Amino acid sequence: MRWGMLIDKVRCVQCYACQVSCKQAYFLPPGIFFNRVITGETGRFPMVRKHTYPLLCNHCKDAPCVDVCPTNASYKREDGIVLIDHDKCVGCKYCIMACPYQQRTSVEYSEQYPGQGYNDYEKFGMEYHPYQEGTAVKCNFCRERLDEGLEQGLVPGEDRAATPVCVNACPAKARTFGDLDDADSKVARLIREKNAQQLRPEFNTDPSVYYVID
Amino acid sequence: MHVKPWEWMVKPTPQEEWIEGKGLLSWLSFFSVALGAGMYFVATLVNYPWAMVAGYIVCLVIGGGTKVIDLGQPKRAWRMLLNYDGEGGLLDAMLLLFKSPKRFFKMFLNSGWRTSWISRGMYFIGLFAIFGLVHIILAFVANPAATSGIAALTSVTGIFAIIMAIVSVLVTVYAGLLIGYVRAIPLWGSALMPVFFIVSGFVGGAALALAGRINNAVTSAVIVQWLQVLVLVYVGVVVVYLWNAWNQSGTSKYSVRQMMKAGGLLSIVFYVGVVILGILLPVSIVIVSMVSAAATAPLLAVAIAGVIIGDLSMRFLIMKCGVYTPLITTSPY
Amino acid sequence: MAKASVESEKKPEIWEDTWIHTCCGGCYGTCGVKVHRVNGVPIAIEGEEGSTLGAEGGLCAKGVSQLQVLFDPNRRNYPMRRTNPKKGIYEEGNFERITWNEAMNEIMPRLKKIREEDPSKLVWMSSPSPNAVLRHNILMPFFAAYGPTSQMGGGAAVHCGNGAHHVTGQYFGAWDAGPDWKYCNYAMFFGASGGFGSGHAGTMNIRMAAEARERGMKMVVFDPMCNNTGDKATEWIPILPGTDGAVLISMINIILNDLDIYDAPYIKTKTNGPYLIGPDLLYVRDPETKKPMIWDTEDKVAKPFNDPSIKDFALFGDYEVNGVKCKPAFELIKEHVKSYTPEFAEEVSTVPAKTIRRIAKEFAEAAQVGSTIMIDGVELPYRPVGTAIFRGGQGHTNSLHSVYATHIIGQILGAADVPGATIALCPSRCMGDPNTGRPDVSCFADTDGMLVPGLWSTLQARTADDYVPRHGAPKVPCKRTGLQDLFTQGMSSVFHSSKDRHELWDKLGVIYKPEMLLSWATNNVHGLGNSETVAEAVAEIPYVVCWELYPTELSEGFADIVLPGTHHLEHTTSCADAYDLYFNAPIAKEDWTIHITQPVIEPQYERRFIADVIFEWAEELGFRDEYNELLNMRFDLKGKYAIKKGEKLNLTQVSDRALKCNHGDDKGMDWFKENGFIRWPKKPDEAYWRPFLDVRVPIYLHDLARWGPTIIELAESRDVHADWQQYTPFVSWFPTPVQKVPDDEYDLICYSYRTTLHTGGQTHQIPYLVEASQMNPHIYNIVINRETGKAKGFVDGDIVTIESNYGRKTTGPLVLSDCVHPKCIGIASTAGHWVKGQPIAYKQGVHFNTLMELDLEHTDPVCLSIETSAKVKVYKAGGSK
């Protein structure tokens, strides 16, 4: 079993639903993202092309962030998810350096409304989903939802409650989630059918996130 | 170098964690650790205990201290050496020696040592700290009169000297391997990075270690010889390193261009710090020393200062100009 | 902070974990959502899975981030009274807290006095978003009962809808129209972002558009910028703002005259193409029945258009009927468009003639005129081509004709409300819940056979004698400050705030002595047009009351009283009555779903729901019963569900009755609160109603011929002049004032564009959206073509000033991009707040609206859209960001 995701850039409309719903689900402070949408352009007028990439941790099979972690805080689960044990993270930021996709951040709290204190939502988040400042954070493929869902017999990628929030949130249905090792899973089939590609193959990290580019 | 939020991963994006704000401590740490260990190494070779002490302090206190302060969770620094899965902290981990010796030793074996250069570095520094302390004491107590530590190799001091020589090398080079492992940043991910760190660590270390003996008529000639070689080697390594970065990839070339671009802090640091003070000045003094014998103490001091400032500047630029290749190439960079 | 790690299982004790069904109000799309509330704190919003009014559980960022509004410390929490005696654009109110009683003690006597003296002294305005239901269902009836008040307005409608809604109402019986995503093969977009941004049925369109793209639908986007829509286009074609009509009409020319492709049977039976037109450009009418006449080519005689004995309709030929020489309208149109050559269109729009020819051919061939398709066992015409035009394309002084052109190109191919074609985006026909048959609404034909929307009433049915527009026949003197009594084809107007308002009012006899302004969630000082102009208009009103969520440029600058309103997540409304369907509903064959909104959190502090207060006001002003009657009409409450005389219900109770009336006694508000929405299948003849209803659309713009001369004569007699040539029954293109400005000094056209992250001005106060906006180069920066910018010596980050040929200025940081037409410079809309009471929005982005001139010259003389572009020059303001 290896959890993975397909992101279809043809379907994506750059609405930032993934970025914002993830921030909301994880009570992320300002400036901290698990999902980001970046946009750029190539070519010259009028043959210009815009490119939008929703980005998140690729949960690489060969993850440099796991290798470089001095405390074994970063580790890879058997099902392929790369996780961080925040009780062990010492905040050296080496993993942040080493990630070829720049998906890790050192978490710090700051007010959503600067100078106006933390509001009830932020305070709730600090208690319900607290962060240890100075440690590294990143997308965890909504590990809690996956695990709880599996316990209840749900199928991640098919049942919403067991599926990552960003996948559920996308109005264009640009994201598919499932077991990459299951050739019959929707995500595996789509990757093959659409000739989806991984980002930055030159780093040989074998990401679990694939993109339909065209 | 800072990119706007919408340019993140669309233009070459610099790393910031190890150079911006509190990240400056990481720059100082990498510099000081290598410099201090280099100092210690050279001081050991020439049996200069006070320089050993200075190197020890620079490496552990300044280098190690700044690194620990820069950590997000400094109180957990011990976890870089031990992979402890249980409840509680360091004390509980240590008590495992009595509760479960097998688990206790596994903590070391399964630590980040296996894959992480930071963890390895911590072990090297740990060895440096422990053996270094003993060695310094021995160096002061056991053989204060010898002019060369090599002569004492058969003694206990000598054994510690050999150990510390090896450990110093490891401490000097580990940060280069650490940074060189980051292929995500083309300027860093080069086999030349550990070479740079070793050479610059020793050059700077030697320069500082020998600085205390500038006024000594006997040793200043030796210093001059050392510096002639080391400075030229260092300059060669820097030039090769930058040349390699220029040609290795578009992104690393961009990094070097940023250093050299006219205007701004980076080019001041490059041209004044690296080129003038770090290369031209020491090289000039070395040439003067080769052509004539007028290598006076003040000149040597200037050369040494130049080397240190140049090394500091070069490392600053490496940290500052370390950029990630953009995912979307908006325009040629 | 708790010490539990993110990965650990230790969580605080949970005593509540529930999901609440409601609707989104982040834009006017009102997608179905559900909100996750834990321990009394709403913590997440998702789309409503299982509802078709949305994206099957997906939801855009605007919707997701609405929770932040609930916790924003900058919300208005109490009624406030101004203490700063000075009013002005950049003033701050320095408000002091008062009680609701104190506020009412100030407002109510004024309302009573004005009502007794002259209701037109009361001015009011509201915004369609969020929750259009409130304006149409609660506020409009209130003011109808109050008396003939005056109106002001914000950016909505005058920017986006006057042309678009007018034409889609006439052509589709709907508030908006767009491609039938499921079956369309070829779509053309003109300054529209439905399916790629917000808009009616926002995320539903996003979902369906994504599927269409994946299926291989070709989409050609005409836009000055490769924005959200252009980004996803098969082909982005840069075009100058305001020139879409020229390109479209030249395409119509190519299709009709070069390719000779058109759907004759459709034109004969579904348009006024066969109607005979006399030399006066009006229908030739049957003297007895007054019906427009057609020529029966088989019986060789003229007949009223709806004569059951008609065998075939002539589309060509010269005829004489009752001594009047006449021709079928279609032939006149075909002849008229010949002057719109692709070369002419290229000259005005910069779209190459070759491209225009190619696209026209592709579009016409893709229409597959004459083909059919089976859907649910019903054979339907199949025309898989669609067009869309909205804010950008219709926001010009040639608005109405541009929109007509966008839809005539489909009409001539029979591509309207059939599978694959342009269809009603908001429904034209609903045959009701199978259990009750309600709501049962449909467009219908007027006495001339022309389509009249059943669901909303911009256009009234014609009388037996004559077509009477919405506001009656044109007349002067005008009573309305918006002058719609004269400009009867217009919907919203800007003349209440334009810089020539006094001159126009004096000439047209408007007596305007405003005493009080009531504003609901409308920030006209920021959002309407040039701020100084609007501010002057507001300053003329001595007493201003603003009902809002946040401080705004309007309230801080001008309000005497501020009332704290509830957010859509804090109150209950019904989206169940028929008049809400007109704004947002599942399109095409998507199942019907009807939602409600309910609070996810009780309003905090002293925030109050508008409806509650309005109902109280109606009571206190003494017209509660009359108001109730109007609510009965609005909500279509019949029988036992009707509000009786003397009943004092709140909106939840009214909505409960409306829901039960429409869906059965067991499906009132309680049921909806529990279940969230009701869903039932849509029939093919609801989705693709065109073949089933005997209605026609005016491809010959007869209204303009009929009423134009009257309007022109009345206006000219009062020395009011406008671009009267637009009152022509032939779809045409007219240059905008922007196009008439020479290029020497003011060499660029500045326009604004929509982004997916923002709708209206309020989204800029939401931290998640602002963060995301900062990660996009085109939201908070001014965007100029790369080569144009380089030629002017600009680099990324330069702070520049944009100055219009009227001296209006705005300043901001610049980025160079290849996504912009070389002669254009773009600014993302709705940004550039300067009110300090919105600290997140403060100074984010650039204020575009102030460049827009507000006067008759910059107004479409027919539908009253305003010109949303400006001719400008740009120069460095100094500094770099």
mmCIF file of C-alpha atoms in Angstrom, chain A residues 36 38-42 44 51 53 55 66-72 86-94 96-103 106 132-135 199-200 202-203, chain B residues 6 8-10 13 15 17-18 67 70-73 76-77 79-80 83-85 110-112 115-119 178 181-184 188 324-332:
data_model
loop_
_atom_site.group_PDB
_atom_site.id
_atom_site.type_symbol
_atom_site.label_atom_id
_atom_site.label_comp_id
_atom_site.label_asym_id
_atom_site.label_seq_id
_atom_site.Cartn_x
_atom_site.Cartn_y
_atom_site.Cartn_z
ATOM 1 C CA ARG A 36 0.335 26.204 -1.945
ATOM 2 C CA ILE A 38 1.850 28.933 -7.461
ATOM 3 C CA THR A 39 1.352 30.533 -10.818
ATOM 4 C CA GLY A 40 3.734 31.700 -13.490
ATOM 5 C CA GLU A 41 3.923 32.052 -17.224
ATOM 6 C CA THR A 42 6.161 30.932 -20.023
ATOM 7 C CA ARG A 44 6.010 35.439 -25.157
ATOM 8 C CA HIS A 51 1.076 27.582 -15.417
ATOM 9 C CA TYR A 53 0.857 24.289 -9.787
ATOM 10 C CA LEU A 55 1.928 22.042 -4.488
ATOM 11 C CA VAL A 66 13.970 11.755 6.205
ATOM 12 C CA ASP A 67 17.638 11.119 5.482
ATOM 13 C CA VAL A 68 18.831 14.447 6.758
ATOM 14 C CA CYS A 69 16.821 14.455 9.978
ATOM 15 C CA PRO A 70 19.243 14.163 12.890
ATOM 16 C CA THR A 71 16.664 13.060 15.437
ATOM 17 C CA ASN A 72 14.564 10.613 13.402
ATOM 18 C CA HIS A 86 7.060 16.845 16.652
ATOM 19 C CA ASP A 87 8.116 15.649 20.087
ATOM 20 C CA LYS A 88 11.445 14.702 18.559
ATOM 21 C CA CYS A 89 11.974 17.563 16.151
ATOM 22 C CA VAL A 90 14.790 19.743 17.313
ATOM 23 C CA GLY A 91 14.183 22.519 14.800
ATOM 24 C CA CYS A 92 17.518 22.340 12.994
ATOM 25 C CA LYS A 93 15.772 23.131 9.676
ATOM 26 C CA TYR A 94 17.950 20.764 7.727
ATOM 27 C CA ILE A 96 13.593 22.425 5.143
ATOM 28 C CA MET A 97 16.832 22.965 3.259
ATOM 29 C CA ALA A 98 16.975 19.519 1.799
ATOM 30 C CA CYS A 99 13.492 19.242 0.341
ATOM 31 C CA PRO A 100 13.745 19.735 -3.427
ATOM 32 C CA TYR A 101 10.129 20.901 -3.425
ATOM 33 C CA GLN A 102 10.489 23.377 -0.561
ATOM 34 C CA GLN A 103 7.466 21.971 1.161
ATOM 35 C CA SER A 106 9.379 26.062 10.529
ATOM 36 C CA GLN A 132 5.371 23.293 18.772
ATOM 37 C CA GLU A 133 7.005 26.443 17.598
ATOM 38 C CA GLY A 134 10.368 26.042 15.969
ATOM 39 C CA THR A 135 9.643 22.558 14.672
ATOM 40 C CA LEU A 199 7.889 16.840 -10.353
ATOM 41 C CA ARG A 200 11.657 17.175 -10.429
ATOM 42 C CA GLU A 202 16.163 14.634 -11.635
ATOM 43 C CA PHE A 203 16.278 14.384 -7.862
ATOM 44 C CA TRP B 6 4.225 35.448 -5.916
ATOM 45 C CA TRP B 8 8.223 31.793 -4.764
ATOM 46 C CA MET B 9 9.367 28.853 -6.862
ATOM 47 C CA VAL B 10 8.659 30.930 -9.962
ATOM 48 C CA THR B 13 14.030 31.249 -4.522
ATOM 49 C CA GLN B 15 16.799 29.647 1.259
ATOM 50 C CA GLU B 17 16.111 29.535 7.266
ATOM 51 C CA TRP B 18 19.876 29.497 7.614
ATOM 52 C CA LYS B 67 23.816 26.452 16.486
ATOM 53 C CA ASP B 70 19.338 28.742 16.387
ATOM 54 C CA LEU B 71 17.536 25.470 16.956
ATOM 55 C CA GLY B 72 13.780 25.691 17.128
ATOM 56 C CA GLN B 73 13.770 23.491 20.200
ATOM 57 C CA ARG B 76 16.096 18.728 22.582
ATOM 58 C CA ALA B 77 19.562 19.029 21.123
ATOM 59 C CA ARG B 79 18.072 13.975 20.443
ATOM 60 C CA MET B 80 20.505 14.530 17.611
ATOM 61 C CA ASN B 83 16.912 8.122 19.089
ATOM 62 C CA TYR B 84 14.732 7.873 22.171
ATOM 63 C CA ASP B 85 11.126 6.821 21.628
ATOM 64 C CA ASN B 110 19.437 3.946 15.523
ATOM 65 C CA SER B 111 20.108 7.617 15.864
ATOM 66 C CA GLY B 112 20.245 10.053 12.991
ATOM 67 C CA THR B 115 21.846 9.080 7.437
ATOM 68 C CA SER B 116 22.092 12.621 8.751
ATOM 69 C CA TRP B 117 25.182 14.768 8.563
ATOM 70 C CA ILE B 118 23.907 16.929 11.370
ATOM 71 C CA SER B 119 23.736 13.946 13.640
ATOM 72 C CA LEU B 178 26.044 18.591 5.378
ATOM 73 C CA TYR B 181 24.191 16.971 0.552
ATOM 74 C CA VAL B 182 21.505 19.521 -0.317
ATOM 75 C CA ARG B 183 21.193 18.912 -4.025
ATOM 76 C CA ALA B 184 18.012 20.931 -3.997
ATOM 77 C CA TRP B 188 25.436 23.877 -2.403
ATOM 78 C CA TYR B 324 16.300 26.643 -5.418
ATOM 79 C CA THR B 325 15.613 26.119 -9.089
ATOM 80 C CA PRO B 326 12.211 27.547 -9.946
ATOM 81 C CA LEU B 327 9.458 25.177 -10.900
ATOM 82 C CA ILE B 328 8.045 27.505 -13.518
ATOM 83 C CA THR B 329 10.601 29.379 -15.542
ATOM 84 C CA THR B 330 8.987 32.734 -16.125
ATOM 85 C CA SER B 331 11.863 34.274 -17.942
ATOM 86 C CA PRO B 332 15.462 33.321 -18.364
#
